[in-house]
Structures are given as structure tokens and as C-alpha cells.
Short mmCIF file of C-alpha atoms in Angstrom, two decimals:
data_model
loop_
_atom_site.label_atom_id
_atom_site.label_comp_id
_atom_site.label_asym_id
_atom_site.label_seq_id
_atom_site.Cartn_x
_atom_site.Cartn_y
_atom_site.Cartn_z
CA UNK A 4 -14.27 40.32 65.29
CA UNK A 5 -16.21 40.89 68.41
CA UNK A 6 -13.53 39.80 71.31
CA UNK A 7 -15.18 37.60 74.56
CA UNK A 8 -13.42 37.54 78.07
CA UNK A 9 -15.16 34.18 80.25
CA UNK A 10 -13.88 32.01 82.61
CA UNK A 11 -14.99 32.92 87.12
CA UNK A 12 -16.77 35.98 85.56
CA UNK A 13 -19.10 36.66 88.78
CA UNK A 14 -19.66 40.31 89.53
CA UNK A 15 -19.76 43.93 87.65
CA UNK A 16 -16.21 44.05 89.01
CA UNK A 17 -15.02 41.20 87.15
CA UNK A 18 -17.39 42.58 83.74
CA UNK A 19 -15.29 46.08 83.83
CA UNK A 20 -11.84 44.75 83.97
CA UNK A 21 -12.42 42.45 81.26
CA UNK A 22 -13.50 45.76 79.06
CA UNK A 23 -10.25 47.95 80.28
CA UNK A 24 -8.32 44.70 78.47
CA UNK A 25 -10.27 45.11 75.25
CA UNK A 26 -13.25 42.79 75.89
CA UNK A 27 -17.13 43.51 74.22
CA UNK A 28 -18.56 40.08 75.41
CA UNK A 29 -18.69 38.54 78.55
CA UNK A 30 -19.52 34.96 79.62
CA UNK A 31 -21.18 34.03 82.62
CA UNK A 32 -21.54 30.19 84.42
CA UNK A 33 -20.80 29.74 87.79
CA UNK A 34 -22.59 32.68 88.80
CA UNK A 35 -26.07 32.03 87.35
CA UNK A 36 -25.71 28.36 87.73
CA UNK A 37 -25.53 28.96 91.42
CA UNK A 38 -28.77 31.90 91.21
CA UNK A 39 -30.58 28.62 90.05
CA UNK A 40 -29.70 27.12 93.18
CA UNK A 41 -26.44 25.64 92.22
CA UNK A 42 -24.63 24.23 95.57
CA UNK A 43 -21.11 23.54 93.60
CA UNK A 44 -20.56 19.86 94.55
CA UNK A 45 -18.21 19.39 91.93
CA UNK A 46 -20.05 16.24 90.75
CA UNK A 47 -21.57 17.05 87.44
CA UNK A 48 -20.08 14.60 86.05
CA UNK A 49 -21.29 11.53 87.46
CA UNK A 50 -24.65 12.56 86.95
CA UNK A 51 -25.29 12.78 90.83
CA UNK A 52 -25.84 16.62 91.15
CA UNK A 53 -27.87 16.29 94.28
CA UNK A 54 -30.42 20.01 93.10
CA UNK A 55 -31.02 18.27 89.73
CA UNK A 56 -28.84 20.25 87.62
CA UNK A 57 -26.13 18.56 86.16
CA UNK A 58 -28.07 14.99 85.64
CA UNK A 59 -30.78 13.05 83.80
CA UNK A 60 -31.71 10.46 87.11
CA UNK A 61 -35.73 11.65 86.94
CA UNK A 62 -35.66 11.16 90.78
CA UNK A 63 -32.73 13.95 91.02
CA UNK A 64 -34.07 15.85 88.50
CA UNK A 65 -37.15 16.47 90.05
CA UNK A 66 -35.22 18.03 92.60
CA UNK A 67 -34.17 21.06 90.74
CA UNK A 68 -36.18 24.41 91.50
CA UNK A 69 -34.25 26.74 90.15
CA UNK A 70 -36.45 29.85 88.09
CA UNK A 71 -35.28 32.04 84.75
CA UNK A 72 -36.38 35.47 87.20
CA UNK A 73 -33.56 34.25 89.69
CA UNK A 74 -30.38 34.16 86.49
CA UNK A 75 -32.38 37.86 86.10
CA UNK A 76 -31.95 39.10 89.16
CA UNK A 77 -28.80 38.07 89.15
CA UNK A 78 -27.66 40.11 86.14
CA UNK A 79 -29.47 42.43 87.38
CA UNK A 80 -27.45 42.73 90.58
CA UNK A 81 -23.69 42.67 88.10
CA UNK A 82 -25.52 45.42 85.88
CA UNK A 83 -25.84 47.81 89.27
CA UNK A 84 -22.81 46.87 90.41
CA UNK A 85 -21.64 47.39 87.16
CA UNK A 86 -22.94 50.99 86.14
CA UNK A 87 -21.11 52.42 89.83
CA UNK A 88 -18.49 51.35 89.18
CA UNK A 89 -18.68 52.42 85.57
CA UNK A 90 -19.57 56.14 86.95
CA UNK A 91 -16.92 56.50 89.38
CA UNK A 92 -14.12 55.73 86.04
CA UNK A 93 -16.80 58.89 84.21
CA UNK A 94 -17.50 56.01 81.65
CA UNK A 95 -21.16 56.39 79.92
CA UNK A 96 -21.12 53.28 78.36
CA UNK A 97 -19.64 49.93 78.13
CA UNK A 98 -17.86 50.79 74.42
CA UNK A 99 -16.25 53.80 75.78
CA UNK A 100 -14.21 51.37 78.58
CA UNK A 101 -13.19 48.72 75.99
CA UNK A 102 -9.48 48.62 75.58
CA UNK A 103 -8.51 51.33 78.33
CA UNK A 104 -5.95 49.48 79.72
CA UNK A 105 -4.52 53.29 81.31
CA UNK A 106 -7.42 53.19 83.62
CA UNK A 107 -6.08 49.74 85.45
CA UNK A 108 -4.08 49.82 87.97
CA UNK A 109 -1.32 47.61 86.14
CA UNK A 110 1.50 47.83 89.46
CA UNK A 111 -0.66 45.76 92.10
CA UNK A 112 -1.16 42.84 89.49
CA UNK A 113 1.84 43.08 87.90
CA UNK A 114 3.54 43.10 92.17
CA UNK A 115 0.74 40.18 93.11
CA UNK A 116 2.26 36.88 94.96
CA UNK A 117 0.33 34.89 91.85
CA UNK A 118 2.05 36.86 89.13
CA UNK A 119 5.20 36.35 90.32
CA UNK A 120 7.77 35.19 87.35
CA UNK A 121 5.17 36.22 84.15
CA UNK A 122 5.92 38.97 81.89
CA UNK A 123 2.41 40.70 81.92
CA UNK A 124 3.59 43.51 80.55
CA UNK A 125 1.90 42.76 76.58
CA UNK A 126 -1.22 42.40 78.25
CA UNK A 127 -1.34 45.79 79.67
CA UNK A 128 0.02 47.01 76.49
CA UNK A 129 -1.91 50.19 75.19
CA UNK A 130 -1.18 50.80 71.53
CA UNK A 131 -0.85 53.97 70.24
CA UNK A 132 -4.16 54.42 67.67
CA UNK A 133 -5.16 56.95 65.86
CA UNK A 134 -8.90 58.33 65.33
CA UNK A 135 -10.02 56.99 63.46
CA UNK A 136 -8.91 53.28 64.11
CA UNK A 137 -11.76 51.22 66.82
CA UNK A 138 -11.38 49.82 69.78
CA UNK A 139 -14.19 47.86 68.93
CA UNK A 140 -16.41 45.67 66.27
CA UNK A 141 -17.73 48.99 64.35
CA UNK A 142 -17.87 47.09 60.67
CA UNK A 143 -20.02 43.90 60.59
CA UNK A 144 -18.34 40.64 59.34
CA UNK A 145 -19.06 38.97 56.47
CA UNK A 146 -19.53 35.47 56.13
CA UNK A 147 -20.03 34.91 53.05
CA UNK A 148 -23.55 33.24 53.21
CA UNK A 149 -24.38 33.61 50.13
CA UNK A 150 -21.64 31.78 48.38
CA UNK A 151 -22.74 28.57 51.15
CA UNK A 152 -22.47 25.42 48.87
CA UNK A 153 -25.56 24.44 50.70
CA UNK A 154 -27.71 27.07 48.42
CA UNK A 155 -26.84 24.30 45.71
CA UNK A 156 -27.90 21.65 48.17
CA UNK A 157 -31.23 22.78 48.71
CA UNK A 158 -32.08 24.27 45.07
CA UNK A 159 -30.92 20.34 43.89
CA UNK A 160 -33.10 18.90 47.12
CA UNK A 161 -35.69 20.98 46.12
CA UNK A 162 -38.18 17.85 45.18
CA UNK A 163 -37.61 15.97 48.11
CA UNK A 164 -37.96 19.52 50.81
CA UNK A 165 -41.64 20.05 48.93
CA UNK A 166 -42.64 16.21 48.30
CA UNK A 167 -40.07 13.82 49.94
CA UNK A 168 -39.26 12.74 46.28
CA UNK A 169 -35.64 10.76 46.85
CA UNK A 170 -32.68 12.86 45.20
CA UNK A 171 -28.93 11.69 44.79
CA UNK A 172 -26.62 14.94 44.52
CA UNK A 173 -22.75 14.47 43.55
CA UNK A 174 -20.95 17.32 43.64
CA UNK A 175 -17.46 18.24 45.21
CA UNK A 176 -16.42 19.59 48.16
CA UNK A 177 -13.23 22.17 49.48
CA UNK A 178 -11.96 22.28 53.11
CA UNK A 179 -13.38 26.52 53.07
CA UNK A 180 -16.84 25.09 52.83
CA UNK A 181 -18.53 24.63 56.54
CA UNK A 182 -20.81 23.67 58.57
CA UNK A 183 -22.35 21.39 55.33
CA UNK A 184 -25.40 20.37 55.52
CA UNK A 185 -26.82 22.32 58.35
CA UNK A 186 -28.96 24.97 56.08
CA UNK A 187 -30.47 21.81 54.28
CA UNK A 188 -31.40 20.65 57.49
CA UNK A 189 -33.04 24.12 58.51
CA UNK A 190 -35.07 23.75 55.43
CA UNK A 191 -36.22 20.15 56.16
CA UNK A 192 -37.40 20.82 59.47
CA UNK A 193 -39.15 23.88 58.44
CA UNK A 194 -41.10 22.13 56.02
CA UNK A 195 -41.71 18.99 58.24
CA UNK A 196 -40.69 19.31 61.82
CA UNK A 197 -38.42 17.42 63.72
CA UNK A 198 -39.19 13.92 62.54
CA UNK A 199 -37.44 15.31 59.52
CA UNK A 200 -38.17 12.87 56.05
CA UNK A 201 -38.25 9.18 55.76
CA UNK A 202 -34.35 8.19 55.55
CA UNK A 203 -31.67 8.54 52.90
CA UNK A 204 -34.25 10.35 51.35
CA UNK A 205 -31.81 13.45 50.93
CA UNK A 206 -28.19 11.78 49.38
CA UNK A 207 -25.56 13.60 48.98
CA UNK A 208 -22.31 12.61 47.76
CA UNK A 209 -19.20 14.34 47.81
CA UNK A 210 -16.01 13.80 46.85
CA UNK A 211 -12.86 15.75 48.21
CA UNK A 212 -11.86 17.29 51.83
CA UNK A 213 -15.13 19.06 54.25
CA UNK A 214 -14.26 21.82 56.12
CA UNK A 215 -15.27 22.09 59.62
CA UNK A 216 -18.13 21.12 61.35
CA UNK A 217 -19.46 18.53 57.90
CA UNK A 218 -23.09 17.87 58.82
CA UNK A 219 -23.69 19.64 61.44
CA UNK A 220 -27.20 18.89 62.85
CA UNK A 221 -27.85 17.63 60.07
CA UNK A 222 -31.74 16.55 60.18
CA UNK A 223 -33.37 13.41 59.54
CA UNK A 224 -33.50 11.66 56.20
CA UNK A 225 -30.43 13.37 55.29
CA UNK A 226 -27.33 11.03 54.20
CA UNK A 227 -23.53 13.38 53.73
CA UNK A 228 -21.91 10.42 51.64
CA UNK A 229 -18.19 12.09 51.59
CA UNK A 230 -15.05 10.35 49.80
CA UNK A 231 -12.45 12.40 51.25
CA UNK A 232 -11.60 13.64 55.06
CA UNK A 233 -12.61 16.12 57.23
CA UNK A 234 -11.89 18.39 59.18
CA UNK A 235 -12.91 19.14 63.30
CA UNK A 236 -16.99 19.33 64.17
CA UNK A 237 -18.08 16.13 62.10
CA UNK A 238 -21.53 15.89 63.35
CA UNK A 239 -21.70 18.51 65.41
CA UNK A 240 -24.99 18.26 66.85
CA UNK A 241 -26.04 15.36 64.65
CA UNK A 242 -30.08 15.21 64.43
CA UNK A 243 -30.91 12.16 63.51
CA UNK A 244 -29.34 12.37 59.83
CA UNK A 245 -26.35 9.85 58.44
CA UNK A 246 -23.01 10.69 57.65
CA UNK A 247 -20.40 8.44 56.00
CA UNK A 248 -16.99 9.57 55.60
CA UNK A 249 -13.90 6.93 53.66
CA UNK A 250 -10.53 7.60 52.06
CA UNK A 251 -10.70 8.19 48.07
CA UNK A 252 -10.52 4.68 46.38
CA UNK A 253 -7.96 4.92 44.80
CA UNK A 254 -5.12 5.74 48.51
CA UNK A 255 -2.75 3.25 49.11
CA UNK A 256 -2.96 3.03 52.53
CA UNK A 257 -4.42 1.57 55.09
CA UNK A 258 -7.07 3.42 56.43
CA UNK A 259 -7.86 1.54 59.78
CA UNK A 260 -4.10 3.33 60.33
CA UNK A 261 -4.69 6.57 59.55
CA UNK A 262 -6.29 9.98 60.13
CA UNK A 263 -9.46 10.27 58.55
CA UNK A 264 -11.22 12.94 60.32
CA UNK A 265 -10.40 15.47 63.20
CA UNK A 266 -10.90 15.82 66.82
CA UNK A 267 -14.89 16.91 68.74
CA UNK A 268 -17.20 14.84 66.20
CA UNK A 269 -20.30 14.16 67.36
CA UNK A 270 -20.04 16.90 69.94
CA UNK A 271 -23.35 17.36 71.28
CA UNK A 272 -25.38 14.89 68.54
CA UNK A 273 -28.90 13.77 69.90
CA UNK A 274 -29.74 10.85 66.99
CA UNK A 275 -28.78 10.11 64.03
CA UNK A 276 -26.30 7.42 62.60
CA UNK A 277 -22.06 7.99 61.47
CA UNK A 278 -19.67 5.51 60.22
CA UNK A 279 -16.15 6.56 59.90
CA UNK A 280 -13.93 4.35 57.55
CA UNK A 281 -10.22 5.50 59.21
CA UNK A 282 -9.17 6.65 62.73
CA UNK A 283 -9.86 10.39 64.12
CA UNK A 284 -8.74 12.80 66.61
CA UNK A 285 -9.66 13.45 70.33
CA UNK A 286 -12.69 13.71 72.00
CA UNK A 287 -14.35 12.05 69.69
CA UNK A 288 -18.26 12.01 70.30
CA UNK A 289 -17.77 14.07 73.56
CA UNK A 290 -21.09 14.85 75.35
CA UNK A 291 -23.04 12.74 72.69
CA UNK A 292 -26.38 11.69 74.19
CA UNK A 293 -27.54 9.77 71.59
CA UNK A 294 -26.18 8.95 68.09
CA UNK A 295 -25.03 6.18 67.00
CA UNK A 296 -21.45 5.77 65.71
CA UNK A 297 -18.60 3.57 64.09
CA UNK A 298 -15.28 4.80 63.48
CA UNK A 299 -11.42 2.26 63.89
CA UNK A 300 -9.49 4.73 65.91
CA UNK A 301 -10.07 7.59 68.51
CA UNK A 302 -7.39 9.91 70.04
CA UNK A 303 -7.28 10.79 73.85
CA UNK A 304 -10.98 11.93 75.57
CA UNK A 305 -12.80 9.35 73.38
CA UNK A 306 -16.19 9.37 74.50
CA UNK A 307 -16.08 11.95 76.91
CA UNK A 308 -19.37 13.42 78.87
CA UNK A 309 -21.28 10.98 76.90
CA UNK A 310 -24.65 10.99 78.16
CA UNK A 311 -26.39 8.02 75.73
CA UNK A 312 -26.03 6.58 72.07
CA UNK A 313 -23.64 4.12 71.03
CA UNK A 314 -20.33 3.94 69.76
CA UNK A 315 -18.14 0.92 68.25
CA UNK A 316 -14.25 1.54 68.54
CA UNK A 317 -12.75 -0.96 65.71
CA UNK A 318 -8.97 -0.31 67.22
CA UNK A 319 -7.02 1.97 69.84
CA UNK A 320 -8.28 4.82 71.20
CA UNK A 321 -6.47 7.12 73.25
CA UNK A 322 -5.95 7.59 77.25
CA UNK A 323 -8.51 9.33 79.94
CA UNK A 324 -11.46 7.00 77.84
CA UNK A 325 -14.75 7.63 78.81
CA UNK A 326 -13.87 10.27 80.94
CA UNK A 327 -17.16 11.55 82.85
CA UNK A 328 -19.17 9.25 80.83
CA UNK A 329 -22.84 8.97 82.53
CA UNK A 330 -24.57 6.88 79.77
CA UNK A 331 -25.11 5.62 76.80
CA UNK A 332 -22.51 2.32 75.84
CA UNK A 333 -19.23 1.89 74.27
CA UNK A 334 -18.19 -1.23 72.27
CA UNK A 335 -14.31 -0.99 72.27
CA UNK A 336 -12.04 -3.46 70.16
CA UNK A 337 -9.64 -4.93 72.82
CA UNK A 338 -6.74 -6.74 70.65
CA UNK A 339 -3.99 -6.20 72.93
CA UNK A 340 -5.94 -6.73 76.05
CA UNK A 341 -5.06 -3.13 77.40
CA UNK A 342 -7.47 -0.74 77.49
CA UNK A 343 -8.29 -0.50 81.28
CA UNK A 344 -4.76 1.45 81.57
CA UNK A 345 -6.40 3.78 79.22
CA UNK A 346 -9.47 3.77 80.60
CA UNK A 347 -10.72 6.65 83.18
CA UNK A 348 -12.82 5.09 85.61
CA UNK A 349 -14.52 8.48 86.99
CA UNK A 350 -14.14 7.40 90.14
CA UNK A 351 -15.38 3.75 90.23
CA UNK A 352 -18.62 4.15 88.25
CA UNK A 353 -17.51 3.36 84.71
CA UNK A 354 -16.72 -0.80 84.67
CA UNK A 355 -15.56 -2.89 81.88
CA UNK A 356 -17.88 -6.35 81.21
CA UNK A 357 -17.61 -9.18 78.62
CA UNK A 358 -20.85 -8.47 75.77
CA UNK A 359 -23.98 -10.08 76.51
CA UNK A 360 -25.06 -12.88 74.18
CA UNK A 361 -28.66 -11.29 74.67
CA UNK A 362 -28.70 -7.94 73.63
CA UNK A 363 -25.05 -6.72 73.07
CA UNK A 364 -23.71 -8.88 70.62
CA UNK A 365 -27.06 -8.18 68.11
CA UNK A 366 -26.24 -4.77 68.34
CA UNK A 367 -22.51 -4.65 67.89
CA UNK A 368 -22.74 -6.67 65.14
CA UNK A 369 -25.70 -4.98 63.17
CA UNK A 370 -23.56 -1.90 63.38
CA UNK A 371 -19.75 -3.10 62.21
CA UNK A 372 -22.16 -5.16 59.43
CA UNK A 373 -24.16 -1.62 58.40
CA UNK A 374 -20.26 0.29 58.68
CA UNK A 375 -19.00 -2.35 55.98
CA UNK A 376 -21.90 -1.94 53.50
CA UNK A 377 -21.37 1.40 53.96
CA UNK A 378 -17.72 1.79 53.63
CA UNK A 379 -16.21 -1.14 52.49
CA UNK A 380 -14.39 -1.36 55.60
CA UNK A 381 -11.63 -4.06 55.36
CA UNK A 382 -11.37 -3.72 59.03
CA UNK A 383 -14.88 -4.59 59.46
CA UNK A 384 -14.89 -7.12 57.08
CA UNK A 385 -11.91 -9.03 58.99
CA UNK A 386 -13.40 -8.89 62.41
CA UNK A 387 -17.12 -10.58 60.29
CA UNK A 388 -15.47 -13.08 59.02
CA UNK A 389 -13.59 -13.64 62.11
CA UNK A 390 -16.77 -13.12 64.00
CA UNK A 391 -15.84 -15.92 67.09
CA UNK A 392 -12.93 -14.20 67.63
CA UNK A 393 -13.52 -11.02 67.64
CA UNK A 394 -16.39 -10.67 69.44
CA UNK A 395 -14.12 -12.31 72.32
CA UNK A 396 -11.76 -8.95 72.05
CA UNK A 397 -14.42 -6.58 72.43
CA UNK A 398 -15.05 -5.14 75.13
CA UNK A 399 -18.46 -3.20 77.03
CA UNK A 400 -18.01 0.52 79.03
CA UNK A 401 -21.08 1.42 80.43
CA UNK A 402 -21.31 3.82 83.57
CA UNK A 403 -22.76 2.00 86.89
CA UNK A 404 -25.62 5.33 86.80
CA UNK A 405 -26.58 4.24 83.38
CA UNK A 406 -26.56 0.43 83.91
CA UNK A 407 -28.78 0.99 87.42
CA UNK A 408 -31.95 2.78 84.78
CA UNK A 409 -31.50 0.59 82.86
CA UNK A 410 -32.20 -1.97 84.86
CA UNK A 411 -35.14 -0.20 86.16
CA UNK A 412 -36.11 0.64 83.47
CA UNK A 413 -36.88 -3.38 82.15
#
């Protein structure tokens, strides 16, 4: 493996300390942002960044003046300081520094007032290794990509990829199968571009348990249907495809009250659709910027940092709902009338409002009908059968900034 360190790294000295503690790669964030013009207003989650970095407001975006050369120049300074410290310590390469805890002034760190009550000895422990054992990554990791199920999917979908001929593939799935659909999407995009294929050109029906990142970066025209359950990161970076997941038909439990998939679903999705007949974990639709999704319950931080798209929750959510949400719309079925207690109102930048009969009701009902059609959800069926009662229990969550932009667009 390659060990990476990050978190407030800004200088060449920080890189040296990270390397001496065992890191081989180094993650920078704040430093490059400041080099591009960030003034640390700490309002990234509100979409009101005054220098146009963390916002989608076109007026604010126009203020962004950052250039790639500024970041390059910043890293030249970091590298120069790194070289100077390495020369003082007697190292010619970064690899020579990795894991050399003996070069650190450990006493100063242990006795620092911030370390009071902490036992840092495991961090500064330098194991006695034989010369044959490397302290850096010296053997390439075998990810087993030649065994990926996508190779089979690509072969069975050849007619669709080459000629846009509709195909249906049915197969089983195990939780060792990760990022299912990503390589298939790559082939579709390579042949047909960002537009992909017509809807449902490639349909793949799975049975079993999906590993992490099921349907990652799924391209338009591909539909993945799973009878079973899934791990974290379903639909990560979803890019136009469709994902449908429901429990095995013979399952005796109520799907609307049981976990179907894991955490961080739809992370960074840009477009596409997801229909999940069951409850999911935390951070559902985090950073979603354009996908449509229906789920029957979610954990904490649902719709966190969402900037676009539509999310429908046919059940309860956890706490901290819509934290940092600056765009898109969420419809939540608030049967118990306590949704506001779970909402993070982002310092008054997000509000709950009733459905608008002209636009919201039609969109919401259409998504619930699609959810029922794809998953045969009993909860969706019940809501549709008692629509007049249920619609009054739905709440719409929207950021005030996004509401203003919609009004200006009209």
C-alpha cells in the first residue's frame, strides 16, 4: 500500500514531518485554495463565497480570478523548503526519509501542552526491521482487475455498445464485486460520448449482494437492477444511468423498515436516477448535483452539501438533514410532524414549505409512481392510494439561495 497523510499541510516542513512519520504521499487543500484567491470566509456550505470559489451563483462565480500558475508557484515554494530541510537532515530523496521517526524531536512533541494526557509513543515507535523489509511501497498492488465482472458485462453488451441494440443481461453478484458498471460505462462513453445511449439500452438484472460503489459513474442508457442489498457508495458519481435496488422477493421483512444499502449513496452524482426500496445509511445524496432519487428512509446527514437534483424520502430521516444544502429540492414524508427538529437550517438559509400544487405535486407524484413501477414498493403503493391524505404530509426542503435563482430563471 501507499500511505498518504493530509490535514492542514501547508509548508515543506509539514511534508518532512509527514514523511518521517511514514507517509509517502501528501494531500494539500487549504494552501492551494488560498493561492487561488480564497480568503477563508468559512461560508463554503452557504454558496455565498465572495471570491467565487465555493458557489454556483453566476454573479459570484464571475469574481473568481484564480490561475493554475498560482497553484504551481505555491508548490514550487513548498518543494524548495522541503529540499532545504532535506539537505539539513542529510537526505537526498523523499523515499529515504519515509518512516525515519528517529529524526524527529519527539520529546518536544510529547511535552507540548496540547499533548497533555495523550500517549504518543505508538506514533513515534520505530520498529526494528531487517534490511529486506522496505519502508516504502515497493511492490505494485494487484487489484485483480482482470477478474472484474464488468469484463463479462462488456462482452454480453457488445451489440448495445457497438450498434445501440437493446440487450438484457441476468447474472448473480457478490459483495466482492466492487464498482460494478464503471468499466462498462467507460466503454459506452468511449463509443458514444457523454450523451451515452438511449434509456434502458443496456439492462442488467443482478441477484445477490453488491460490494462498494455499485453503479459508480454509471453512464446514460445503462440500467442496473439488483434484487438483494448493497454496500456503501451506491451510484457514486452517477452520470446519467439508472439504479434500482429492492430486497429479494421472498424476504419476509418489511423493506420500508429495514436497511437495504449503506452510507454515502449518490456521492457527487451529476445526473441519472436511483430507486431504493428500503432504508439506507448516513449521508444519502451527499454532494448530489443533479440526480433524481427515491428512498424509503435515511440516516443522519441526508442531502448534505447537495447542490442540485431531487431527493424523495418516503419515511424518516436522521438528524442534521440538509446540512450545507445549497441547491436542489428534497421532499420528505413527515408523517409524525417532527421533521423540523431534525433539520439543519444552515443559519436560516434553508426552509421547509408545503408543496406547490402547480409544480411540486406533479414532480413528486411522478417520482413515486416511477419508484413503485420499478421496485413494486408497498409503501409507494399505499401513498398513491391515499394521495390526498399523504400529499398533505409531505414537506419540501429548499435553500433560499436556490429558490432565489429559480425565481430569477423564471
